[in-house]
Coordinates of C-alpha atoms in Angstrom, one line a residue:
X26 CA 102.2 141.2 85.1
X27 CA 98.7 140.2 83.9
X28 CA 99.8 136.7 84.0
X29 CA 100.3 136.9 88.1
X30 CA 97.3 139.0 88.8
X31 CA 95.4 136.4 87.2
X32 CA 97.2 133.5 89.2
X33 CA 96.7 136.0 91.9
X34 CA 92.9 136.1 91.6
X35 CA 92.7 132.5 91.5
X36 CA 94.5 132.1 94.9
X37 CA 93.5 134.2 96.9
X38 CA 89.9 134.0 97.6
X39 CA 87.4 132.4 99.9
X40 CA 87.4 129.4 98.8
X41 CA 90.5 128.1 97.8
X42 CA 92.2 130.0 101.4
X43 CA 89.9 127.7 103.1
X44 CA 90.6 124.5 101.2
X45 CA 94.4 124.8 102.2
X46 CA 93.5 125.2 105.2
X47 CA 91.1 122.5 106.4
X48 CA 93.7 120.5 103.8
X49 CA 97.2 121.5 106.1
X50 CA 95.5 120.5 109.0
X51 CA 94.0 117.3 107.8
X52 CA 97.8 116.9 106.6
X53 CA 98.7 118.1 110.3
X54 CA 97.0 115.2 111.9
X55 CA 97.8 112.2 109.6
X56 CA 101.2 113.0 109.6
X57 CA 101.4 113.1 113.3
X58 CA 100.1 109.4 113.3
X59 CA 102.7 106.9 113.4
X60 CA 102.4 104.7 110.0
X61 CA 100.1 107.7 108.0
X62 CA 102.2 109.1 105.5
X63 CA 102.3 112.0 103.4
X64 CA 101.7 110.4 100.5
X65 CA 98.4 108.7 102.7
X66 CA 97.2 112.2 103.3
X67 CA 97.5 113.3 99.8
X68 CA 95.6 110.1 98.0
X69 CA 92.8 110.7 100.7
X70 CA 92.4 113.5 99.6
X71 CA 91.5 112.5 95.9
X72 CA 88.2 111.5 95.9
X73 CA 87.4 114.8 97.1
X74 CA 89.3 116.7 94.6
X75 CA 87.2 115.3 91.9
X76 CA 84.7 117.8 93.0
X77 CA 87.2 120.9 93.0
X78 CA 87.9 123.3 90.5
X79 CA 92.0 122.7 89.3
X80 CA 93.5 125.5 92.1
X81 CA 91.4 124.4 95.0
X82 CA 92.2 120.5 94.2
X83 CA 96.2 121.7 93.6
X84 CA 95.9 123.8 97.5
X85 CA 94.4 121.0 99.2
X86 CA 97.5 118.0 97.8
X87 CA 100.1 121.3 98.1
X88 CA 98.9 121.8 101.9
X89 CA 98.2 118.6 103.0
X90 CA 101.7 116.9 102.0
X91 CA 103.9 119.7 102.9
X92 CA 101.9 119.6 106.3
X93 CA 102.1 115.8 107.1
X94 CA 106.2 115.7 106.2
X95 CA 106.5 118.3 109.1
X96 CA 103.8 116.7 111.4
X97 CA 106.0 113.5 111.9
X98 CA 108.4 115.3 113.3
X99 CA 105.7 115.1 116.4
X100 CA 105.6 112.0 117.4
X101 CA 109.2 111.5 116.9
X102 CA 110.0 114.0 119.7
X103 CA 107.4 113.6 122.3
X104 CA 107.4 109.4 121.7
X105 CA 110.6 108.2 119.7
X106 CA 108.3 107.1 117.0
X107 CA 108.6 108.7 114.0
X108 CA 105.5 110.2 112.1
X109 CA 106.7 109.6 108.7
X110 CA 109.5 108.0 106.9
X111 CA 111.3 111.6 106.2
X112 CA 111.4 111.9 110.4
X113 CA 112.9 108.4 111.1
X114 CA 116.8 109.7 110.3
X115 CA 116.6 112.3 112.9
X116 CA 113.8 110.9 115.2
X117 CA 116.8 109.8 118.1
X118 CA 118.1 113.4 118.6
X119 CA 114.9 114.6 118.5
X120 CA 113.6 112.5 121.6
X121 CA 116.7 112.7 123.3
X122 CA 116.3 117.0 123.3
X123 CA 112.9 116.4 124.7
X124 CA 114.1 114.7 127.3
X125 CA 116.4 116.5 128.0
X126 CA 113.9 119.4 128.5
X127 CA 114.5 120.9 125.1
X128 CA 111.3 119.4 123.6
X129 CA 110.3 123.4 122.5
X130 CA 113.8 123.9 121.0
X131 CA 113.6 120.1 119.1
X132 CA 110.4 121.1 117.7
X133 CA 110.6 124.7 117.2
X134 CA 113.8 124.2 115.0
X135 CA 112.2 121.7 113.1
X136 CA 109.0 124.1 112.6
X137 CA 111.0 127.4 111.4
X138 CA 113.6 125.3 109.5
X139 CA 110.8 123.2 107.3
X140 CA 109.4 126.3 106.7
X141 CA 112.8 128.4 105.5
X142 CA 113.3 124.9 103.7
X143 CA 110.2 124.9 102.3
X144 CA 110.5 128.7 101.1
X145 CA 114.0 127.7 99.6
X146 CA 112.5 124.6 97.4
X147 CA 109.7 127.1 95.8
X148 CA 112.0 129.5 95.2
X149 CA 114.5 127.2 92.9
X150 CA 110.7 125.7 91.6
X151 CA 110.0 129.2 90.6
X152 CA 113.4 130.2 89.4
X153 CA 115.2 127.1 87.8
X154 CA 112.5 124.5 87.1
X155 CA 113.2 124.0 83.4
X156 CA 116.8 123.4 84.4
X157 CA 116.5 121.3 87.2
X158 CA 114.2 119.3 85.4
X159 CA 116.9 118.8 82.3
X160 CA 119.1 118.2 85.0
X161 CA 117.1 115.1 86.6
X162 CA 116.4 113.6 82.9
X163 CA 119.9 113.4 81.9
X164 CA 119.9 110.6 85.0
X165 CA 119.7 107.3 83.5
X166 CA 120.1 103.7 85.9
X167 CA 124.1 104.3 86.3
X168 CA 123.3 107.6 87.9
X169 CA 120.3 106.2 90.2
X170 CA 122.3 103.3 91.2
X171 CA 125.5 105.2 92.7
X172 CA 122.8 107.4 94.5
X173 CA 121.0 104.9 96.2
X174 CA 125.0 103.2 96.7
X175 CA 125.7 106.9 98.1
X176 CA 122.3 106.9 100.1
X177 CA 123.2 103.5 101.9
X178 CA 126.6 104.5 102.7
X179 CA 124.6 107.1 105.0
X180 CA 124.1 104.3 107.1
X181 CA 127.8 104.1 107.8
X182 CA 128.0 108.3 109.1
X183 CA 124.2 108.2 111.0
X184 CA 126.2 105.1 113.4
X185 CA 126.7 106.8 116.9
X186 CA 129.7 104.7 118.1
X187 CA 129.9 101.4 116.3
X188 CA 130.1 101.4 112.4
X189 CA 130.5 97.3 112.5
X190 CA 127.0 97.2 113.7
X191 CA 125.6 99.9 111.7
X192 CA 126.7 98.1 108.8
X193 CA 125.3 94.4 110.2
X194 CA 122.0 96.3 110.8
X195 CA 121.8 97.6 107.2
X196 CA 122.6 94.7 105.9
X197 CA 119.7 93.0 107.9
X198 CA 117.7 96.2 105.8
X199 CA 118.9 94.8 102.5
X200 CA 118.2 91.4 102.8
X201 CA 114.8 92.1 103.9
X202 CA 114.3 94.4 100.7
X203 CA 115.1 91.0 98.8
X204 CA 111.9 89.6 100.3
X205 CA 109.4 89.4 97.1
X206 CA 109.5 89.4 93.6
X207 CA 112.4 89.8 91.4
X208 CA 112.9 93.2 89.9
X209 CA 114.3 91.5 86.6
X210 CA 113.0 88.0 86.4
X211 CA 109.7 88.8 88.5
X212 CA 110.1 85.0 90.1
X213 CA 109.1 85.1 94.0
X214 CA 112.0 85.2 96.4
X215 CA 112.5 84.0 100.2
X216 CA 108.4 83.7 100.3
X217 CA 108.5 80.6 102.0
X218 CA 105.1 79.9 99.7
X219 CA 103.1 83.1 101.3
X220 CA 101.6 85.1 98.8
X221 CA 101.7 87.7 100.9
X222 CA 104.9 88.4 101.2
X223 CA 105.2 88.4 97.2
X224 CA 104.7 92.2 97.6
X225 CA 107.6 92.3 100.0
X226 CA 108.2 93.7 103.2
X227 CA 106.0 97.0 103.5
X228 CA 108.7 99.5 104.9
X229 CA 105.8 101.7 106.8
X230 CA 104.7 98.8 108.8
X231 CA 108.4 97.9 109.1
X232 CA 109.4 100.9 110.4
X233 CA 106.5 101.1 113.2
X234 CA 107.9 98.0 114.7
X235 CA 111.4 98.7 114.8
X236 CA 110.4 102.1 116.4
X237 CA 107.2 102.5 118.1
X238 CA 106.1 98.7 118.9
X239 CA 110.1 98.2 120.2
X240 CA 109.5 101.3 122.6
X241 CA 105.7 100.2 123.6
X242 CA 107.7 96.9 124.6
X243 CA 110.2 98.9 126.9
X244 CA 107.2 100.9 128.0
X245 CA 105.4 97.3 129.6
X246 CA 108.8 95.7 130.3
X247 CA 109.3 99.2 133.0
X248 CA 105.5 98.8 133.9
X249 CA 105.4 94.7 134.8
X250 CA 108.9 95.5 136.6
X251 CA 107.6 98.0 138.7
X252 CA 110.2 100.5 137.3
X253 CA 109.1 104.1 137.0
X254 CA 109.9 105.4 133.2
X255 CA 111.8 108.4 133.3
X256 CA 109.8 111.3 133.2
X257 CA 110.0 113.5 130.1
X258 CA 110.7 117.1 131.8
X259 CA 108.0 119.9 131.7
X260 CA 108.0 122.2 128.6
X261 CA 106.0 125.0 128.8
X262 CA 106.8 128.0 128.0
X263 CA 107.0 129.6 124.0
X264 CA 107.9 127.6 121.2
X265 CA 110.2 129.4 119.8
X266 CA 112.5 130.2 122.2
X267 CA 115.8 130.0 121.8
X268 CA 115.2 128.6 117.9
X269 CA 116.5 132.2 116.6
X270 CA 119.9 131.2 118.0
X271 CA 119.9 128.0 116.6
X272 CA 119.3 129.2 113.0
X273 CA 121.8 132.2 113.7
X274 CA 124.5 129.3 114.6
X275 CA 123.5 127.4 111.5
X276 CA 123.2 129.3 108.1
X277 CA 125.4 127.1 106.3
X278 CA 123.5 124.0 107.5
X279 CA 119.9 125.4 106.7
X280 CA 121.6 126.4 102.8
X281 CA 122.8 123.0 102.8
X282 CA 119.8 121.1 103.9
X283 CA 117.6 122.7 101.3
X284 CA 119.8 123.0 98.1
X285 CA 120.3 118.7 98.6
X286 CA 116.9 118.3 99.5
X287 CA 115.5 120.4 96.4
X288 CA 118.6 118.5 94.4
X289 CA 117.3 115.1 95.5
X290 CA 113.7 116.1 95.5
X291 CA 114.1 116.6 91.8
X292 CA 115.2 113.3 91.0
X293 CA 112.3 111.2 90.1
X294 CA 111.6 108.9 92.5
X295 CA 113.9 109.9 95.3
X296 CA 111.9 112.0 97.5
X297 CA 112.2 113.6 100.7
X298 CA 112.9 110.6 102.7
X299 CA 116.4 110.2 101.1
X300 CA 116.8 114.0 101.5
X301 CA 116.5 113.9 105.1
X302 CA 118.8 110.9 105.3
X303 CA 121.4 112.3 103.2
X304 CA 121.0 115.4 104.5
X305 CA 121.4 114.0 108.4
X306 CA 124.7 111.8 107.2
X307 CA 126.5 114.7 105.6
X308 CA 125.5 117.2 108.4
X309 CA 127.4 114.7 110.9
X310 CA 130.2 114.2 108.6
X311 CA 131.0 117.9 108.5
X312 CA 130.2 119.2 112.2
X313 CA 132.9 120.1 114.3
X314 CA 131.0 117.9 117.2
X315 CA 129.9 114.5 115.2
X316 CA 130.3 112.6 118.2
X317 CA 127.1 114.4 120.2
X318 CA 124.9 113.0 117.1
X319 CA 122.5 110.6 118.5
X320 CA 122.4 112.3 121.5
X321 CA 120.1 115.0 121.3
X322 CA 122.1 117.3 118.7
X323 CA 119.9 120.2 117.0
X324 CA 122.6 120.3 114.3
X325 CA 121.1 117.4 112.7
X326 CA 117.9 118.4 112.7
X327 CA 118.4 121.8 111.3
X328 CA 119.9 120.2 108.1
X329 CA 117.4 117.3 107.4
X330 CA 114.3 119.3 108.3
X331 CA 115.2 122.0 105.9
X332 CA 116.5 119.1 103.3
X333 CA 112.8 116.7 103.2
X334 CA 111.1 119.9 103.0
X335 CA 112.7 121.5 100.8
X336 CA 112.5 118.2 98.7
X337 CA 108.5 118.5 98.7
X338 CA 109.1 121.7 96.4
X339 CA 112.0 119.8 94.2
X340 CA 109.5 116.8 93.5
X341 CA 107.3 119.4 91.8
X342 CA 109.8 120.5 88.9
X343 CA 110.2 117.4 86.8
X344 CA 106.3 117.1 87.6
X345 CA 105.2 120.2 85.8
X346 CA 107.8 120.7 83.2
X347 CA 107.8 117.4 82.0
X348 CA 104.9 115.1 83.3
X349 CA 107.6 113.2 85.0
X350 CA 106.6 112.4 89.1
X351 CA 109.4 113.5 91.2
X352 CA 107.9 111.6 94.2
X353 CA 104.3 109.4 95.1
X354 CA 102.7 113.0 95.9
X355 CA 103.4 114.3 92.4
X356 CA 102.4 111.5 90.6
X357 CA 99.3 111.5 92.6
X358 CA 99.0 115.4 91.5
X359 CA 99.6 114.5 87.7
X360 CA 96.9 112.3 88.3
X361 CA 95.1 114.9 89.0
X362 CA 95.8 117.1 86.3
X363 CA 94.9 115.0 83.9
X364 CA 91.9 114.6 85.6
X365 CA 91.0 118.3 85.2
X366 CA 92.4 118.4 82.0
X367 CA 95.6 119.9 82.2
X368 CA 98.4 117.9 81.0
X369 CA 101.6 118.8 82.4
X370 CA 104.8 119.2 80.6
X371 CA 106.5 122.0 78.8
X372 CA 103.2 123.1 76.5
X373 CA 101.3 123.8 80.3
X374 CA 104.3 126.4 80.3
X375 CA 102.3 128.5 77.5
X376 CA 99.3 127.5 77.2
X377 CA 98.1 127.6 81.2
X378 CA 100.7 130.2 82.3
X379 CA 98.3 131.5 85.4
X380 CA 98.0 127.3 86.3
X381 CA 102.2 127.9 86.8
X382 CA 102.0 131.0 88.7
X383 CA 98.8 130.0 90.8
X384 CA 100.9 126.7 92.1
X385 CA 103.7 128.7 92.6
X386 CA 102.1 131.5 95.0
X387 CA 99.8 127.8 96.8
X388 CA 103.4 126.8 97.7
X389 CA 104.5 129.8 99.5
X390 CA 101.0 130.7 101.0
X391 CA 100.8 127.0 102.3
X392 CA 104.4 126.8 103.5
X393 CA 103.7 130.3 105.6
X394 CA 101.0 128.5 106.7
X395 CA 103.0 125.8 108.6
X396 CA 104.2 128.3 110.9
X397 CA 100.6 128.9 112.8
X398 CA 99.2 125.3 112.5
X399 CA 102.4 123.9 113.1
X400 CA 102.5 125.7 116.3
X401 CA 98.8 125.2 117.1
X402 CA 99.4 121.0 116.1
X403 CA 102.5 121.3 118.6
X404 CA 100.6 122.6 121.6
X405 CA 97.9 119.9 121.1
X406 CA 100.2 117.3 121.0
X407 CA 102.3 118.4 124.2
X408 CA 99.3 117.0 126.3
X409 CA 100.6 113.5 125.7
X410 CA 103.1 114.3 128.0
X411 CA 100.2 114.7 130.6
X412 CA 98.9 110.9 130.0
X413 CA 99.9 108.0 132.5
X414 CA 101.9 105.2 131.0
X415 CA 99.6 102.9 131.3
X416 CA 97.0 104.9 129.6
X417 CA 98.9 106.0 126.4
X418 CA 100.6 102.8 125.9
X419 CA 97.6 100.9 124.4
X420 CA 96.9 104.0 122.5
X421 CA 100.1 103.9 120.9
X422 CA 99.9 100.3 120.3
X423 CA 96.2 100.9 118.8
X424 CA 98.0 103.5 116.7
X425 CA 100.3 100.8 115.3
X426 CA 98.0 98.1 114.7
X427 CA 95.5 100.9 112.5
X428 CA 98.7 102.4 110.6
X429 CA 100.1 99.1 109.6
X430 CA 96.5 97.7 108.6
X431 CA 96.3 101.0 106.2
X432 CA 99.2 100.4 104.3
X433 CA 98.6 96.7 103.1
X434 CA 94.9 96.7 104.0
X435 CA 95.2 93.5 105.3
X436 CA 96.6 91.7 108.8
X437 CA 99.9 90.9 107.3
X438 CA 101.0 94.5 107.6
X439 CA 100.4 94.2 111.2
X440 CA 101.8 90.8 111.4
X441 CA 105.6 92.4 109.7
X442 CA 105.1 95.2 112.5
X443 CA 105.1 92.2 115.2
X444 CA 108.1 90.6 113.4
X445 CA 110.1 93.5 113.2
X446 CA 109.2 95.6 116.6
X447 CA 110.5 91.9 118.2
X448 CA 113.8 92.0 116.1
X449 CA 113.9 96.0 116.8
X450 CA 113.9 95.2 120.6
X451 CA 116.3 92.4 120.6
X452 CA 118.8 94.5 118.4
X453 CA 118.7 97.6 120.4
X454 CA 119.0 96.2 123.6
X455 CA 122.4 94.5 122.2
X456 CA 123.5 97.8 121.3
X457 CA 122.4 97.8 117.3
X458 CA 120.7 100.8 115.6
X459 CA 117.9 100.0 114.1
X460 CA 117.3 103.3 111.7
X461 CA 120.1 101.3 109.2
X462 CA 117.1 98.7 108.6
X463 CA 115.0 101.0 107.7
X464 CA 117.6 103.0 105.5
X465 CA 118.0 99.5 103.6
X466 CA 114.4 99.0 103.3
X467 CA 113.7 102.2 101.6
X468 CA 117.2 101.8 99.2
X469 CA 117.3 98.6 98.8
X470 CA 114.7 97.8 95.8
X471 CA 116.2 100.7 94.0
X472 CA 119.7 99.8 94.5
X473 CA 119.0 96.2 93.2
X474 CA 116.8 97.3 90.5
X475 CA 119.2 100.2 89.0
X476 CA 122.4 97.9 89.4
X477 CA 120.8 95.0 87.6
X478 CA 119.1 97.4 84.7
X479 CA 122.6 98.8 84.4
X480 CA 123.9 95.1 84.0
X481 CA 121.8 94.5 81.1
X482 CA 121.8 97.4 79.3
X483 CA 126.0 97.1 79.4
X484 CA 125.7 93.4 78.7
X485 CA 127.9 93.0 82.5
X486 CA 130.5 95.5 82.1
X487 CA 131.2 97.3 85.2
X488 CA 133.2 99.6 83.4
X489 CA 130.0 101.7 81.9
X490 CA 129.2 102.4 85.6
X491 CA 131.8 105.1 85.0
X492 CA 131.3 105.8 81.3
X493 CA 129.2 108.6 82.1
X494 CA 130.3 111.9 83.6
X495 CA 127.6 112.1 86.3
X496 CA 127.9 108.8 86.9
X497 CA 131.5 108.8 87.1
X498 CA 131.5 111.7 89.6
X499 CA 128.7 110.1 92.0
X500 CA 130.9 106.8 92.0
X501 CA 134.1 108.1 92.3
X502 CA 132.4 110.0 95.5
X503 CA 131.1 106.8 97.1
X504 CA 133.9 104.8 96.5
X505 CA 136.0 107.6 98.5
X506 CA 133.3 107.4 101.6
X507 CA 134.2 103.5 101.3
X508 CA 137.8 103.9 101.4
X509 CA 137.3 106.5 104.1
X510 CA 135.6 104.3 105.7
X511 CA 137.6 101.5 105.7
X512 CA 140.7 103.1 106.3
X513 CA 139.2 105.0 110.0
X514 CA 138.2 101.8 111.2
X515 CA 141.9 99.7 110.5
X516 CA 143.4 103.2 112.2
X517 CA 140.6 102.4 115.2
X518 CA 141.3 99.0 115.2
X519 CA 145.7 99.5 115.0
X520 CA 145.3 101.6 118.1
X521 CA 143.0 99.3 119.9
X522 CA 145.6 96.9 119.4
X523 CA 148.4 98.8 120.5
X524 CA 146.6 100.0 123.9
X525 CA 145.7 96.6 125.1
X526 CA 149.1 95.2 123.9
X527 CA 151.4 94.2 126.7
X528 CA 154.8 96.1 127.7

């Protein structure tokens, strides 16, 4: 008890309140621009932790990122341009709500869901940590590789319609994620002699094109022709309303989204981007109605919103129990730590039990906190709405350009977000998803890397791929979705046959 009155007393006062607060709605606002990522919020926010005591520093990272994964949910619903990468699985249903006049629903599910999410991640933080974290450590490169195999077969349940072209579009994703060094040999590949592209393709600049430069391109196509966009319906009214329904309707989908987003989120490396993914993939393949995904479904949303924020909390176990980063944020935080002097791992356990506590109680103070500035963030954003075309489309566009610059700080990032919003445009108007791309941008390096690290270590026998219990389970699972797969489109494909066959 004297343990949490102390952590207590180091929370909550002036100080530190207001740090998490200027900090979630600094997070607010970067995450809302397209291209600024969580991760961006959080290392901007170094430099002025180095004046901070340890708990202020720890509330402003804790507030900011958990902030700025919600806050590109905003962009995604009013504009079809995902904020962050965590937004990008669900960003189609969330525009298509909006215009269908549900923008308040869209975004007031995805508001109270982070947030139950959010609660759900601290509370296996606070509960299981030490577990969890054993949990993660006992994955080695078989494990990681049939995850990001598992991951990538998402691509194959987030397809609408047309699985052949989901699957041509993630391969497109993949062979752009071969674009750089080699993971094992480290000799350049498919560079074409640019150093620049020795670093690979930048998946934040990627994914700007493929969503928000590809729309802006619509956007001018409907101005020079003289063709009237269609108007986003009027959404005024409260938030909230009708969002108590939704979660009523969806228990099991909210329990679902945050135990595998705090599961993922505690695998080092994975992060809340694969959660959401996963998380969105799974949803569809278990709803009654799989067929409305796409096309402005909340079911969707309820599951990966509670899934990447409930991944934010996940990333923090193997952080603090054993100094391993669960995600960039966290290993920007142990950064920090070290910084002040606190080394994480198991000794920070007993010697800094108050440290524990006092992160504990920033999580669930700061994830509360999303409900107000969240809703404050939302009603600021709705005046987009109110701007001509012609007006917000250079914005956007100027929005691009600055977020692609950021990530490489250098033209090339914005010269990739030309390249892809062009091959976004072209594939979409043929009818191809592009959110596979982006999938097999974000999977790729990791699926290459594990696979050939497992190669090596078992001198090229496939057969330890399944050696291992965990490993065994996770490929026996994705070689099931494969087969699944493969056997519902020869059934398709018989009866296609049979109805077009003459009598």
């Amino acid at each position: 008890m004297d343990v949490l009155l102390q952590a207590a007393a180091l929370v909550f006062e002036p100080r530190v309140l207001i740090t998490a607060l200027l900090a979630g709605a600094f997070g607010m606002f970067v995450g809302a621009m397209p291209g600024l990522t969580a991760t961006m919020a959080t290392a901007l926010l170094v430099p002025m932790t180095f004046f901070m005591e340890p708990i202020p520093a720890l509330a402003a990272i804790v507030s900011a990122s958990g902030m700025a994964i919600f806050a590109g949910d905003i962009p995604g619903a009013l504009l079809r341009i995902p904020g962050t990468p965590a937004s990008a699985a669900y960003v189609e249903d969330s525009y298509q709500l909006s215009m269908k006049g549900k923008l308040n629903l869209a975004l007031g599910t995805n508001l109270l869901v982070s947030c139950i999410g959010g609660l759900f991640g601290v509370a296996v933080l606070i509960a299981a940590a030490p577990l969890l974290a054993e949990f993660a450590l006992r994955f080695t490169s078989y494990e990681y590789f049939w995850l990001a195999a598992l991951g990538l077969s998402c691509a194959i349940f987030i397809a609408s319609a047309d699985p052949l072209k989901a699957g041509i579009a993630l391969l497109i994703g993949l062979a752009l994620a071969t674009v750089g060094l080699d993971p094992t040999t480290g000799v350049p590949r498919f560079t074409m002699g640019q150093v620049d592209l020795m670093a690979g393709v930048e998946f934040i600049p990627a994914m700007i094109g493929l969503f928000a430069l590809a729309e802006v391109m619509r956007g001018v196509i409907r101005l020079n022709h003289a063709t009237p966009p269609t108007p986003m319906p009027r959404n005024d009214g409260p938030l909230f309303r009708g969002v108590g329904g939704v979660i009523r309707r969806h228990p099991k989908n909210i329990a679902r989204g945050s135990m595998m987003g705090t599961l993922i989120g505690a695998l080092p490396g994975a992060g809340a981007d694969i959660a959401a993914w996963m998380a969105y993939a799974v949803s569809k393949r278990f709803s009654k109605t799989p067929e409305k995904y796409g096309e402005g479904h909340v079911e969707g949303l309820v599951d990966a919103s509670a899934a990447n924020n409930a991944a934010v909390g996940g990333a923090w176990i193997p952080a603090l129990v054993f100094g391993i980063p669960g995600d960039s944020v966290t290993a920007i935080v142990i950064g920090v730590l070290y910084m002040k002097g606190l080394n994480p791992g198991p000794t920070v356990f007993i010697q800094n039990p108050q440290l524990i506590y006092a992160v504990f109680m920033i999580f669930i103070l700061t994830t509360l906190m999303m409900v107000p500035l969240g809703w404050a963030a939302v009603k600021a954003a709705r005046q987009v709405l109110r701007v001509p075309s012609r007006v917000l489309l250079p914005i956007v566009l100027s929005f691009c350009i600055v977020g692609s610059f950021a990530m490489t700080n250098s033209v090339f990032g914005i010269v990739i977000m030309l390249a892809l919003g062009l091959l976004g445009w072209l594939l979409e108007e043929n009818g191809f998803p592009v959110a596979p791309i982006i999938l097999g941008l974000v999977l790729g390096p990791m699926f290459e890397r594990m696979f050939m690290t497992s190669m090596i270590k078992s001198g090229g026998d496939l057969g330890a791929f399944f050696d291992r219990p965990i490993a065994a389970t996770l490929g026996v699972c994705v070689l099931l979705i494969w087969g699944l797969a493969l056997f519902g489109a020869l059934r398709r494909l018989r009866t296609r046959r049979a109805t077009v066959r003459p009598t």
